[in-house]
mmCIF file of C-alpha atoms in Angstrom:
data_model
loop_
_atom_site.group_PDB
_atom_site.id
_atom_site.type_symbol
_atom_site.label_atom_id
_atom_site.label_comp_id
_atom_site.label_asym_id
_atom_site.label_seq_id
_atom_site.Cartn_x
_atom_site.Cartn_y
_atom_site.Cartn_z
ATOM 1 C CA MET E 1 17.147 18.252 -11.183
ATOM 2 C CA GLN E 2 14.121 18.369 -13.496
ATOM 3 C CA GLN E 3 14.393 18.463 -17.281
ATOM 4 C CA TYR E 4 11.809 20.250 -19.436
ATOM 5 C CA VAL E 5 11.735 19.804 -23.212
ATOM 6 C CA PHE E 6 9.610 21.906 -25.553
ATOM 7 C CA PRO E 7 9.438 22.203 -29.338
ATOM 8 C CA ALA E 8 10.549 25.608 -30.600
ATOM 9 C CA VAL E 9 10.031 27.214 -33.999
ATOM 10 C CA PHE E 10 12.896 29.086 -35.642
ATOM 11 C CA ILE E 11 11.946 31.626 -38.292
ATOM 12 C CA ARG E 12 14.546 33.160 -40.582
ATOM 13 C CA GLU E 13 13.752 36.846 -40.971
ATOM 14 C CA ASP E 14 14.317 38.887 -44.140
ATOM 15 C CA ASN E 15 17.420 40.491 -42.637
ATOM 16 C CA GLY E 16 19.002 37.057 -41.994
ATOM 17 C CA THR E 17 18.428 36.945 -38.244
ATOM 18 C CA TYR E 18 16.300 34.301 -36.518
ATOM 19 C CA THR E 19 13.268 34.615 -34.306
ATOM 20 C CA SER E 20 12.689 31.678 -31.967
ATOM 21 C CA TYR E 21 9.309 30.890 -30.473
ATOM 22 C CA ILE E 22 7.981 28.295 -28.020
ATOM 23 C CA PRO E 23 4.258 28.208 -28.847
ATOM 24 C CA ASP E 24 3.214 26.302 -25.712
ATOM 25 C CA LEU E 25 4.533 29.018 -23.401
ATOM 26 C CA ASN E 26 4.327 32.022 -25.723
ATOM 27 C CA LEU E 27 8.058 32.668 -25.282
ATOM 28 C CA THR E 28 9.886 34.569 -28.021
ATOM 29 C CA SER E 29 13.517 35.477 -28.521
ATOM 30 C CA ASP E 30 15.871 36.116 -31.411
ATOM 31 C CA GLY E 31 19.475 35.891 -32.495
ATOM 32 C CA GLU E 32 21.900 36.801 -35.246
ATOM 33 C CA THR E 33 22.301 33.100 -36.130
ATOM 34 C CA ILE E 34 20.134 30.056 -35.557
ATOM 35 C CA GLU E 35 22.659 28.827 -32.987
ATOM 36 C CA GLU E 36 22.435 32.091 -31.075
ATOM 37 C CA ALA E 37 18.628 32.059 -31.279
ATOM 38 C CA TYR E 38 18.661 28.495 -29.897
ATOM 39 C CA LEU E 39 20.866 29.451 -26.947
ATOM 40 C CA PHE E 40 18.773 32.522 -26.121
ATOM 41 C CA ILE E 41 15.433 30.657 -26.213
ATOM 42 C CA GLN E 42 16.988 27.837 -24.172
ATOM 43 C CA ASP E 43 18.067 30.339 -21.539
ATOM 44 C CA PHE E 44 14.619 31.970 -21.576
ATOM 45 C CA LEU E 45 12.978 28.545 -21.167
ATOM 46 C CA SER E 46 15.225 27.766 -18.197
ATOM 47 C CA VAL E 47 14.332 31.017 -16.447
ATOM 48 C CA TYR E 48 10.633 30.570 -17.231
ATOM 49 C CA CYS E 49 10.552 26.985 -15.921
ATOM 50 C CA SER E 50 12.476 27.930 -12.785
ATOM 51 C CA TYR E 51 9.979 30.683 -12.039
ATOM 52 C CA ALA E 52 6.956 28.470 -12.785
ATOM 53 C CA LYS E 53 8.321 25.828 -10.439
ATOM 54 C CA LYS E 54 9.041 28.428 -7.739
ATOM 55 C CA VAL E 55 5.487 29.839 -7.812
ATOM 56 C CA GLY E 56 3.800 26.420 -7.987
ATOM 57 C CA GLU E 57 2.774 26.563 -11.648
ATOM 58 C CA GLU E 58 4.774 23.485 -12.623
ATOM 59 C CA ASP E 59 1.614 21.753 -13.898
ATOM 60 C CA SER E 60 1.441 24.282 -16.743
ATOM 61 C CA LEU E 61 4.782 23.064 -18.125
ATOM 62 C CA VAL E 62 3.354 20.406 -20.441
ATOM 63 C CA PRO E 63 4.677 20.474 -24.004
ATOM 64 C CA THR E 64 2.749 19.750 -27.176
ATOM 65 C CA LYS E 65 4.111 16.824 -29.161
ATOM 66 C CA TYR E 66 6.935 17.757 -31.530
ATOM 67 C CA GLU E 67 5.080 16.347 -34.558
ATOM 68 C CA LYS E 68 2.070 18.604 -34.013
ATOM 69 C CA ILE E 69 4.231 21.749 -33.848
ATOM 70 C CA ALA E 70 6.312 20.589 -36.841
ATOM 71 C CA ASP E 71 3.184 19.940 -38.928
ATOM 72 C CA LYS E 72 1.932 23.476 -38.259
ATOM 73 C CA ASN E 73 5.319 25.014 -39.138
ATOM 74 C CA LYS E 74 6.476 23.143 -42.227
ATOM 75 C CA ASN E 75 8.187 26.214 -43.690
ATOM 76 C CA HIS E 76 10.330 26.797 -40.601
ATOM 77 C CA VAL E 77 12.893 24.900 -38.566
ATOM 78 C CA VAL E 78 11.460 23.160 -35.498
ATOM 79 C CA MET E 79 13.801 21.837 -32.809
ATOM 80 C CA LEU E 80 13.445 20.523 -29.298
ATOM 81 C CA VAL E 81 14.806 22.864 -26.638
ATOM 82 C CA ASP E 82 15.593 21.621 -23.149
ATOM 83 C CA ALA E 83 16.053 23.266 -19.783
ATOM 84 C CA TYR E 84 17.256 21.829 -16.489
ATOM 85 C CA VAL E 85 15.817 23.232 -13.277
ATOM 86 C CA LYS E 86 16.856 22.476 -9.701
#
């Protein structure tokens, strides 16, 4: 089993919901709470990585360092999101 870990940005919207975004892969999701947004983007990352591995694009799954993403998004929450792929 292979583990992939990417930094994700969580943006609180005006209506109180959260948009989650993995800049390296251009993946976006959302949720009613930050916990829900985390789970949805984690699931999306898992599906994305599984597909990339299946079609031989595994080399494209290289994350930017957390610090670089955090520095660019100081007004938002940045967390590491992981996915396990068989």
